[in-house]
Amino acid sequence: MKALKSRAAWNAADMQADASWIYTLDERAQRDLASAVRKARDPEKTLLDYRREDFDLGAARPVIAKAFAETQRGRGLALVRGLPRAELDQPGFELLTWAIGLHTGVARPQGKASHYLSAVRDEGTVYRSSGGRGYSSNAELDFHTDSADVVALTCYNAAASGGMSLITSSVYAYGRMREERPELADALHEHIHFSRQQEQAPDEGPSYPHPIFDVQDDALFSKWNRNRVQSAQKIVGVPPLTAKQREALEYFDALVRRPDLTYTMYLEPGDMQLVNSHTTLHSRTDFVDHDHPERKRLLYRLWLATPDGERLPESWRAAYRAVEPATVRGGIRGQQYDERRRAYEARQAATLGMILP
Ligand SMILES: [Fe+2]
């Protein structure tokens, strides 16, 4: 398979030796971003009211475009440094994150409340519960994929300690597993159930079947979330995992956290991490917050469907609702998906020449 020799198949040493996936905004680009936000900002508007043309990203635009392209045709991981954190207050930084999204994709809803932008911070959520989500806890997270093609994470405040960002190439991990335990690699192509963590839309069930790996057009796609697979095992009617599937999942989960596979980085205020969910897995270490409320760890997370998204395997349809290239797909539609949200998606899809399924 070509994918196993692509730039998306990397280990920790490869990423340390190569800085081409790190993009730094120069002073002019930083100034352009800050002024774009100041000009467009309107306290009467909600995020969904803004249009792409409201924000002129200026010199930052080509840099951000290259970083997004890196997620699709390069390493699957990109870092943009130098968002103007010091020039903007918290709502301004949030709006900047949204503005970057307006230029690069159609934001996808992220949970029960059908919200398009998550504030990633410790809200005391219990990660390991049937409705648990990691982003609102301070827990160490399992390696997992999010439910959208691209995940953008902008850092406003870092933690007092901990909260390191961990990324592993699922493509490289698959190659290793093929070499070490081919029979278990085969088992990862079987469909197992993922829980929707009680966030399902009215037309969705509590879980859906999905493989950990599948192939489409000679590219390898991966989806993994231990928490959701374990939760699904408690749902009535979900087939129990076979002994071989359990062994395969344990082996894979241990493999992806090996230090020689995992690239570790510390996101600084003003950094933006971009990942391709289909070719990377991510995690973060637990963290201790600052005491002062204004200094507490805070990142903004966007899930995006992008115009250059590849065709997904047919097995992705249950989770993503569509698999065709350039479609508005993925996300967690949730229970507040209304006309306003639909109108935003239709307008933004038209702006970017994407197809709304
Ligand atoms: Fe995540």
Coordinates of C-alpha atoms and ligand atoms in Angstrom, one line a residue:
M1 CA 0.0 0.0 0.0
K2 CA 1.4 3.4 -1.1
A3 CA 0.1 5.1 2.1
L4 CA 2.7 3.2 4.3
K5 CA 5.5 4.9 2.5
S6 CA 3.9 8.4 2.4
R7 CA 4.9 11.4 4.4
A8 CA 1.9 10.6 6.7
A9 CA 3.7 7.5 7.9
W10 CA 6.2 9.0 10.4
N11 CA 7.7 8.2 13.8
A12 CA 8.8 10.6 16.6
A13 CA 12.4 10.8 15.2
D14 CA 11.2 11.7 11.7
M15 CA 9.2 14.7 13.1
Q16 CA 12.1 15.8 15.3
A17 CA 14.4 15.8 12.3
D18 CA 12.0 17.7 10.1
A19 CA 10.6 21.2 10.8
S20 CA 8.8 21.6 7.5
W21 CA 5.4 21.0 9.1
I22 CA 5.9 24.0 11.5
Y23 CA 4.8 27.3 10.1
T24 CA 5.6 30.6 11.8
L25 CA 3.7 33.8 11.2
D26 CA 5.9 36.8 10.8
E27 CA 5.2 40.2 12.3
R28 CA 3.2 41.4 9.3
A29 CA 1.0 38.3 9.2
Q30 CA 0.4 38.7 13.0
R31 CA -0.6 42.3 12.6
D32 CA -2.9 41.4 9.7
L33 CA -4.7 38.8 11.8
A34 CA -5.1 41.1 14.8
S35 CA -6.5 43.9 12.6
A36 CA -8.8 41.6 10.7
V37 CA -10.4 40.6 14.0
R38 CA -10.6 44.1 15.3
K39 CA -12.3 45.4 12.1
A40 CA -14.8 42.6 11.8
R41 CA -15.7 42.3 15.5
D42 CA -19.3 43.2 16.1
P43 CA -20.8 42.6 19.6
E44 CA -24.3 42.3 18.0
K45 CA -23.2 39.2 16.1
T46 CA -22.9 35.5 17.1
L47 CA -20.2 33.4 15.4
L48 CA -22.7 32.0 12.9
D49 CA -23.5 35.5 11.6
Y50 CA -19.9 36.1 10.4
R51 CA -19.0 35.5 6.7
R52 CA -15.6 34.6 5.3
E53 CA -15.4 38.0 3.5
D54 CA -15.7 39.8 6.9
F55 CA -12.1 38.8 7.6
D56 CA -9.1 39.8 5.5
L57 CA -6.3 37.5 6.8
G58 CA -3.8 39.4 4.7
A59 CA -0.2 38.0 4.8
A60 CA -1.3 35.2 7.2
R61 CA -3.6 33.7 4.6
P62 CA -1.1 31.7 2.4
V63 CA 0.8 30.5 5.5
I64 CA -2.4 29.1 7.1
A65 CA -3.4 27.6 3.7
K66 CA -0.1 25.8 3.5
A67 CA -0.5 24.4 7.1
F68 CA -4.0 23.1 6.2
A69 CA -2.6 21.5 3.0
E70 CA 0.0 19.8 5.2
T71 CA -2.8 17.9 7.0
Q72 CA -4.1 16.5 3.7
R73 CA -1.1 15.9 1.6
G74 CA 1.8 16.0 4.0
R75 CA 2.5 14.9 7.6
G76 CA -1.1 14.9 8.7
L77 CA 0.1 17.2 11.5
A78 CA 0.9 20.9 11.2
L79 CA 1.7 23.6 13.7
V80 CA 1.2 27.3 13.1
R81 CA 3.1 29.6 15.5
G82 CA 2.5 33.2 16.2
L83 CA -1.3 33.9 16.3
P84 CA -1.5 37.4 17.9
R85 CA -2.4 36.2 21.4
A86 CA -1.1 39.3 23.1
E87 CA -2.9 41.7 20.8
L88 CA -6.3 40.2 21.4
D89 CA -8.5 39.6 24.4
Q90 CA -10.2 36.2 25.0
P91 CA -13.3 36.8 22.8
G92 CA -11.1 38.3 20.1
F93 CA -8.9 35.2 20.1
E94 CA -12.0 33.0 20.0
L95 CA -13.2 35.1 17.0
L96 CA -9.8 34.7 15.3
T97 CA -10.1 30.9 15.6
W98 CA -13.5 31.1 14.0
A99 CA -12.2 33.4 11.2
I100 CA -9.5 30.9 10.4
G101 CA -12.2 28.3 10.1
L102 CA -14.2 30.5 7.8
H103 CA -11.2 30.6 5.4
T104 CA -10.5 26.9 5.5
G105 CA -13.6 24.8 5.8
V106 CA -17.1 24.2 7.1
A107 CA -17.1 23.9 10.9
R108 CA -18.8 20.8 12.2
P109 CA -20.9 20.5 15.3
Q110 CA -19.2 19.0 18.3
G111 CA -21.7 17.5 20.6
K112 CA -25.1 17.4 22.2
A113 CA -25.5 21.2 22.1
S114 CA -24.5 21.2 18.4
H115 CA -21.9 23.8 19.1
Y116 CA -19.3 24.6 16.4
L117 CA -16.4 25.9 18.6
S118 CA -15.4 24.3 21.9
A119 CA -13.6 26.0 24.7
V120 CA -11.2 23.2 25.8
R121 CA -10.8 23.7 29.5
D122 CA -11.3 21.8 32.8
E123 CA -14.9 22.0 33.7
G124 CA -14.7 19.1 36.1
T125 CA -16.1 16.5 33.6
V126 CA -15.6 12.8 34.4
Y127 CA -13.8 11.5 31.3
R128 CA -14.6 7.9 31.9
S129 CA -18.4 8.0 32.2
S130 CA -21.1 6.9 29.7
G131 CA -21.6 10.5 28.6
G132 CA -18.0 11.6 29.3
R133 CA -16.0 13.9 27.0
G134 CA -12.3 14.5 27.4
Y135 CA -12.1 18.1 26.3
S136 CA -13.9 19.5 29.3
S137 CA -11.8 17.5 31.8
N138 CA -8.2 17.8 33.1
A139 CA -7.6 14.0 32.7
E140 CA -4.9 12.3 30.7
L141 CA -6.7 11.2 27.5
D142 CA -6.4 8.0 25.6
F143 CA -5.0 8.2 22.1
H144 CA -8.0 8.8 19.9
T145 CA -9.3 10.5 16.8
D146 CA -11.9 13.3 16.8
S147 CA -15.1 13.0 14.6
A148 CA -14.1 15.4 11.8
D149 CA -11.6 15.5 8.9
V150 CA -9.4 18.2 10.4
V151 CA -9.1 19.4 14.0
A152 CA -7.8 22.9 14.7
L153 CA -6.7 23.7 18.2
T154 CA -5.6 27.2 19.1
C155 CA -3.9 27.9 22.4
Y156 CA -4.9 30.9 24.5
N157 CA -3.5 29.8 27.8
A158 CA -1.2 26.9 28.7
A159 CA -1.6 25.0 32.0
A160 CA 0.6 25.7 35.0
S161 CA 2.1 22.2 34.4
G162 CA 1.3 19.3 32.1
G163 CA -1.2 19.3 29.3
M164 CA 1.4 18.2 26.7
S165 CA 0.1 17.4 23.3
L166 CA 0.8 13.9 22.0
I167 CA 0.4 12.9 18.4
T168 CA 1.1 9.5 16.7
S169 CA 0.8 8.6 13.0
S170 CA -1.8 5.9 12.7
V171 CA -0.4 5.1 9.3
Y172 CA 3.0 4.4 10.7
A173 CA 1.5 2.5 13.6
Y174 CA -0.4 0.3 11.2
G175 CA 2.8 -0.5 9.3
R176 CA 4.4 -1.6 12.5
M177 CA 1.5 -3.7 13.5
R178 CA 1.5 -5.4 10.1
E179 CA 5.1 -6.3 10.6
E180 CA 4.8 -7.4 14.3
R181 CA 1.4 -9.0 14.4
P182 CA -0.2 -9.3 11.0
E183 CA -3.1 -11.4 12.2
L184 CA -4.1 -8.7 14.7
A185 CA -3.7 -6.0 12.1
D186 CA -6.4 -7.9 10.1
A187 CA -8.7 -7.8 13.0
L188 CA -8.6 -4.0 13.1
H189 CA -10.4 -4.0 9.7
E190 CA -13.5 -5.6 11.3
H191 CA -16.4 -3.4 12.3
I192 CA -16.8 -2.8 16.0
H193 CA -19.2 -0.4 17.8
F194 CA -18.4 3.1 18.9
S195 CA -20.8 4.7 21.4
R196 CA -22.2 8.2 20.7
Q197 CA -21.8 9.0 24.4
Q198 CA -25.5 9.9 24.6
E199 CA -25.1 12.8 22.2
Q200 CA -27.0 11.2 19.3
A201 CA -29.2 13.3 17.0
P202 CA -32.9 12.2 16.8
D203 CA -32.2 10.1 13.7
E204 CA -29.1 8.3 15.1
G205 CA -28.8 5.3 17.3
P206 CA -26.7 5.2 20.5
S207 CA -23.7 3.6 18.7
Y208 CA -22.5 2.7 15.2
P209 CA -20.3 0.1 13.6
H210 CA -16.9 1.2 12.3
P211 CA -13.5 -0.4 11.6
I212 CA -10.3 0.9 13.1
F213 CA -8.7 0.8 9.7
D214 CA -9.9 0.8 6.2
V215 CA -8.4 1.5 2.7
Q216 CA -9.7 3.8 0.0
D217 CA -7.9 4.7 -3.2
D218 CA -4.7 3.2 -1.8
A219 CA -4.8 5.5 1.2
L220 CA -5.2 4.3 4.7
F221 CA -7.8 5.7 7.1
S222 CA -8.1 5.2 10.8
K223 CA -10.5 5.9 13.6
W224 CA -10.0 5.0 17.2
N225 CA -11.4 5.9 20.6
R226 CA -11.0 3.4 23.4
N227 CA -13.5 5.2 25.7
R228 CA -16.2 5.1 23.1
V229 CA -15.6 1.4 22.2
Q230 CA -15.7 0.5 25.8
S231 CA -18.9 2.5 26.4
A232 CA -20.5 0.8 23.4
Q233 CA -20.0 -2.6 25.0
K234 CA -22.5 -1.6 27.7
I235 CA -25.2 -0.8 25.2
V236 CA -27.9 -3.4 24.8
G237 CA -27.7 -5.1 21.4
V238 CA -24.1 -4.2 20.6
P239 CA -22.2 -7.4 19.7
P240 CA -19.5 -8.2 22.3
L241 CA -15.9 -7.9 21.0
T242 CA -14.3 -11.2 20.2
A243 CA -11.2 -12.3 22.1
K244 CA -9.1 -11.6 19.0
Q245 CA -10.6 -8.1 18.6
R246 CA -9.8 -7.4 22.2
E247 CA -6.2 -8.5 21.8
A248 CA -5.9 -6.5 18.6
L249 CA -7.2 -3.3 20.3
E250 CA -5.0 -3.8 23.3
Y251 CA -2.0 -4.3 21.1
F252 CA -2.8 -1.3 19.0
D253 CA -3.5 1.0 21.9
A254 CA -0.1 0.1 23.5
L255 CA 1.7 0.5 20.2
V256 CA 0.4 4.0 19.5
R257 CA 1.7 5.2 22.9
R258 CA 5.3 3.9 22.5
P259 CA 7.7 6.8 22.9
D260 CA 9.4 6.1 19.6
L261 CA 6.1 6.5 17.8
T262 CA 4.7 9.5 19.7
Y263 CA 5.6 13.1 18.9
T264 CA 5.3 15.2 22.1
M265 CA 4.9 19.0 22.0
Y266 CA 3.9 21.8 24.3
L267 CA 1.4 24.2 22.8
E268 CA 2.3 27.8 23.7
P269 CA -0.2 30.6 23.8
G270 CA -0.6 31.7 20.1
D271 CA 0.1 28.2 18.7
M272 CA -2.4 26.4 16.5
Q273 CA -2.2 22.7 16.1
L274 CA -3.8 21.1 13.0
V275 CA -4.4 17.4 12.7
N276 CA -5.8 15.1 10.1
S277 CA -8.1 12.7 12.1
H278 CA -7.8 9.9 9.5
T279 CA -4.0 9.6 9.6
T280 CA -3.1 10.6 13.2
L281 CA -4.2 9.9 16.7
H282 CA -3.9 12.5 19.5
S283 CA -3.8 12.6 23.2
R284 CA -2.7 15.0 25.9
T285 CA -1.2 14.5 29.3
D286 CA -3.2 15.5 32.5
F287 CA -2.6 19.0 33.7
V288 CA -2.6 21.2 36.7
D289 CA -4.2 24.6 36.2
H290 CA -3.2 28.1 37.4
D291 CA -5.2 29.3 40.3
H292 CA -6.2 32.6 38.8
P293 CA -9.3 32.2 36.6
E294 CA -7.9 34.3 33.8
R295 CA -4.8 32.2 33.5
K296 CA -6.4 28.8 33.4
R297 CA -5.6 26.5 30.5
L298 CA -7.8 27.4 27.5
L299 CA -7.7 26.3 24.0
Y300 CA -10.3 26.7 21.2
R301 CA -11.2 23.7 19.1
L302 CA -12.7 23.7 15.6
W303 CA -13.7 20.6 13.7
L304 CA -13.7 21.2 10.0
A305 CA -14.7 19.6 6.7
T306 CA -12.3 21.0 4.1
P307 CA -12.7 21.5 0.3
D308 CA -9.7 19.3 -0.4
G309 CA -10.9 16.3 1.7
E310 CA -10.3 13.0 0.1
R311 CA -12.9 10.3 -0.5
L312 CA -13.4 8.4 2.7
P313 CA -14.0 4.6 2.8
E314 CA -17.7 3.6 2.6
S315 CA -17.3 2.3 6.2
W316 CA -17.0 5.9 7.4
R317 CA -20.6 6.8 6.3
A318 CA -22.3 5.9 9.5
A319 CA -20.1 8.2 11.5
Y320 CA -19.5 11.0 8.9
R321 CA -22.9 10.9 7.2
A322 CA -21.2 11.4 3.8
V323 CA -17.9 10.1 2.3
E324 CA -17.6 11.9 -1.0
P325 CA -14.8 14.4 -1.6
A326 CA -15.5 18.0 -0.8
T327 CA -18.7 17.2 1.1
V328 CA -19.7 18.7 4.4
R329 CA -19.3 15.6 6.6
G330 CA -18.3 14.5 10.1
G331 CA -19.0 16.1 13.4
I332 CA -21.4 15.3 16.1
R333 CA -24.7 16.7 15.0
G334 CA -26.2 16.6 18.5
Q335 CA -29.7 17.7 19.5
Q336 CA -29.8 21.5 18.8
Y337 CA -29.1 21.3 15.1
D338 CA -31.6 23.9 13.8
E339 CA -32.3 26.2 10.9
R340 CA -29.7 28.7 11.9
R341 CA -27.0 26.0 11.9
R342 CA -28.2 24.5 8.6
A343 CA -28.2 28.0 7.0
Y344 CA -24.6 28.6 8.2
E345 CA -23.5 25.3 6.8
A346 CA -25.2 25.9 3.4
R347 CA -23.8 29.4 3.1
Q348 CA -20.3 28.4 4.1
A349 CA -20.4 25.3 1.8
A350 CA -21.4 27.6 -1.1
T351 CA -18.6 30.0 -0.3
L352 CA -16.0 27.2 -0.5
G353 CA -17.6 25.3 -3.4
M354 CA -18.4 22.3 -1.2
I355 CA -21.3 20.0 -1.3
L356 CA -23.9 19.8 1.4
P357 CA -25.2 16.3 1.5
Ligands
FE1 FE -9.6 14.9 20.6

